[in-house]
């Protein structure tokens, strides 16, 4: 059997049948980093100076994107999310860290929703700052933690 | 004046007025890398073995996502794209590289469309392989090149 | 604590966590009034004369919009609606009244779905009649009643 | 002939053929008022106090909704908007006024886009404040001005 | 070279580059037949008897679906349609014929938009009548005519 | 009472109230046939020759369309699908058969989701092959089987 469950035994893609799985509370937490010039980061961080709040726009874009995950990722199940939140931090002079936490009571998990939220939030930061800094990059998009469901609790090993 | 053109002088966000800009051919090329266990990469690369083609699913997800860019990124303009293509390469034993090239004849560029395409393609790879390798990361999402419009030709400096 | 639950203690917007709330039957009823020239109203009311049924188009637009509420209102939860209906009445020679009733079995209510339904139905009436009467206005969009959930039964006080 | 151009001579609805109209610059400006308790308005206006910025969320919702107009209003044409902006004012102790200005270079106007933007922004204000004030109403949704196209310049008569 | 232009020389799918094609007026006409029990057809045809107008709902669904074509068909280009109309006829005691005509001024044609319109209209008829007649079928979905663009005028040969 | 449950007693369309129905496992299976020139069919079937896999693109389009059913069919309920799969067969030298199976645990069935999946998959085949064969037709779109819910098990009579 293929370890890739999105394919059947003949190699055809499918939306995996989760009908027999139990509805449980499921959460996922993902993160991403946007790397940019320190001057650009200052514009993002010092909202008063820049006259405009990049982070709030990115936050809303991330929340709304979480709700569109099944529309974007072909084999994802549509899920009635119960909670989405995004946090932003400045771990260094050139980097903005975005973290999303998503929850649902459903038959399958919300890793993709959390990853989609941080990714679209990061793209929104790029969009808003690109006039100032076209060389920005998005780095380290990854799942930090997930809970609920048969596969149990996952926490990313420190790197 | 703020260097962030998505805000007006009072700091309010807006969809920037591009009505006075000329319609020209505009292209953008962006890339991303998905890093994963070599065993996972083998499943992606050796389509016959895995019985299922992760890359074709990711490719379509990226093409379709490019068309949804204005829906995802709050201040992006809706654009009638004339071309979208995605290329995949295997630069190392643990990494899949995705590149998207997008074109339009319009008043504003398609950087965000190219970046959205590679990002959603990368998330789709994550989704399809996550049962095998939850620790995958998406790295180095970046604009490689853009052309057309007043700001001229941009090519990313080699890093 | 802020009385605005869509913000956390730091002021960041979020999709409020409803995971701990009970799934119950929830209904909401909202209304709006479209005010127009009596001649325009006559075109809407006398479907035979006008050769075309503005109200049926508006009704469908309202039903379909209720299903898009979570896509439109940034912090709304996606909900599997179980019922949507719209009613139209002619309370005066210059006004069309639209009422929507929405139901769901879920962890949060459907006020926004009912309000979105009447609003989009009203905008659709405007669109279809604007060639005849550009001065139409939409008035008195409001929640009439809601039931289900911890906050109990709400009925709007007569104005 | 019916004065309602969205119907043909048999009364069937249709997306009106604008293929023979000239592409020109077209703009539209629309407004709406959200009426609420003075205490609720204070929460919206004094962003520092409320720890959270209702207006910025509503502004983004309005901009994004303008882009979805053809998806919401059945017979609207899809248009490549070139500019969308929203302004907010506090004309009285109980009312928030929202104004949207939309532009396009196209064969048909953007009245519906401007009206959709203010309406969805107003609904978003309702959503964010409803825990504090369920009796809020949306009033006076109307077209203020439009320009471009054969029907010429329209400015709403002062009321 | 593959006769299937949606694949490049390596077999990868893509949105074909139409940037070098001329913008011209393009139209397409497509049709479909819904076959059902004569009693069911009577319900559809005799709107007064059935108290409800299946055809108007199907017509609107078809118009709105034409606008979603690029969202549904993976490699279709997004196009700013200038006209969409649907016609219904009753060629026999058990069949409803649906025809859609779509127009655009663009670099590529609207066959898929016309086909999507008739198909979704037919599915909507099925949805509304399925409680009465689950055995209905949709038949003969086909392109009737197209014009504009380099491939010239196509009219389906009578069958 | 009208046998068409999507209308109320006055003939107004509505999303039928399913709030009182039981949540059960529900499945539906639908099929469609795409008829084309034998040479075109060969291109679809012999993936190696054509350098490009029409069927995998159509399969994904069908899966994604099943998730959009409530967006396309005006009176359909939004449903959290638990499974979607599509199968393709070649029953003759000129025909491709598409079958979709959809499942959900919900208050209403998924016939429309299965029918939408096969229809959009068939349209996608048309799109990808139309440069080679504009005369293709889609035939025999129909429900094959449904189960779950009060109306019980339905299997289409052999034709």
CSV table of N, CA and C in Angstrom, one decimal, chain A residues 1-11 14, chain B residues 43 47-54 128 131-132:
chain,number,residue,atom,x,y,z
A,1,UNK,N,0.8,-1.2,0.0
A,1,UNK,CA,0.0,0.0,0.0
A,1,UNK,C,0.9,1.2,0.0
A,2,UNK,N,0.5,2.2,-0.7
A,2,UNK,CA,1.2,3.5,-0.8
A,2,UNK,C,1.1,4.2,0.6
A,3,UNK,N,2.2,4.7,1.0
A,3,UNK,CA,2.2,5.5,2.3
A,3,UNK,C,1.4,6.9,2.0
A,4,UNK,N,1.1,7.2,0.8
A,4,UNK,CA,0.4,8.4,0.5
A,4,UNK,C,-1.0,8.1,0.4
A,5,UNK,N,-1.8,8.5,1.5
A,5,UNK,CA,-3.2,8.0,1.5
A,5,UNK,C,-4.1,8.8,0.6
A,6,UNK,N,-3.6,9.8,0.0
A,6,UNK,CA,-4.5,10.6,-1.0
A,6,UNK,C,-4.6,9.9,-2.3
A,7,UNK,N,-3.9,8.7,-2.5
A,7,UNK,CA,-4.0,7.9,-3.7
A,7,UNK,C,-4.6,6.6,-3.4
A,8,UNK,N,-5.5,6.0,-4.2
A,8,UNK,CA,-5.9,4.7,-4.0
A,8,UNK,C,-4.9,3.7,-4.6
A,9,UNK,N,-5.3,2.4,-4.5
A,9,UNK,CA,-4.3,1.4,-4.9
A,9,UNK,C,-3.9,1.5,-6.4
A,10,UNK,N,-4.7,2.2,-7.2
A,10,UNK,CA,-4.4,2.3,-8.6
A,10,UNK,C,-3.6,3.6,-8.9
A,11,UNK,N,-3.4,4.4,-7.9
A,11,UNK,CA,-2.6,5.6,-8.1
A,11,UNK,C,-3.5,6.8,-8.3
A,14,UNK,N,-7.8,11.1,-4.6
A,14,UNK,CA,-9.2,11.0,-4.1
A,14,UNK,C,-9.2,11.9,-2.8
B,43,UNK,N,9.2,9.1,-2.8
B,43,UNK,CA,7.8,8.9,-3.2
B,43,UNK,C,7.3,9.9,-4.2
B,47,UNK,N,7.2,8.4,-9.5
B,47,UNK,CA,5.7,8.3,-9.5
B,47,UNK,C,5.2,6.9,-9.7
B,48,UNK,N,5.9,6.1,-10.4
B,48,UNK,CA,5.5,4.7,-10.6
B,48,UNK,C,5.5,3.9,-9.3
B,49,UNK,N,6.5,4.1,-8.5
B,49,UNK,CA,6.6,3.4,-7.2
B,49,UNK,C,5.4,3.8,-6.3
B,50,UNK,N,5.2,5.1,-6.2
B,50,UNK,CA,4.2,5.5,-5.3
B,50,UNK,C,2.8,5.3,-5.7
B,51,UNK,N,2.6,5.0,-7.0
B,51,UNK,CA,1.3,4.9,-7.5
B,51,UNK,C,0.5,6.1,-7.2
B,52,UNK,N,0.8,7.2,-7.8
B,52,UNK,CA,0.1,8.4,-7.6
B,52,UNK,C,1.0,9.6,-7.9
B,53,UNK,N,0.5,10.6,-8.5
B,53,UNK,CA,1.4,11.7,-8.9
B,53,UNK,C,1.2,13.0,-8.1
B,54,UNK,N,2.0,13.1,-7.0
B,54,UNK,CA,1.9,14.3,-6.2
B,54,UNK,C,2.1,15.5,-7.0
B,128,UNK,N,-0.3,16.1,0.7
B,128,UNK,CA,-0.3,14.8,0.1
B,128,UNK,C,0.7,13.9,0.8
B,131,UNK,N,1.1,12.3,5.8
B,131,UNK,CA,0.9,11.1,6.5
B,131,UNK,C,2.3,10.4,6.6
B,132,UNK,N,3.2,10.6,5.7
B,132,UNK,CA,4.5,10.0,5.7
B,132,UNK,C,5.5,10.8,6.4
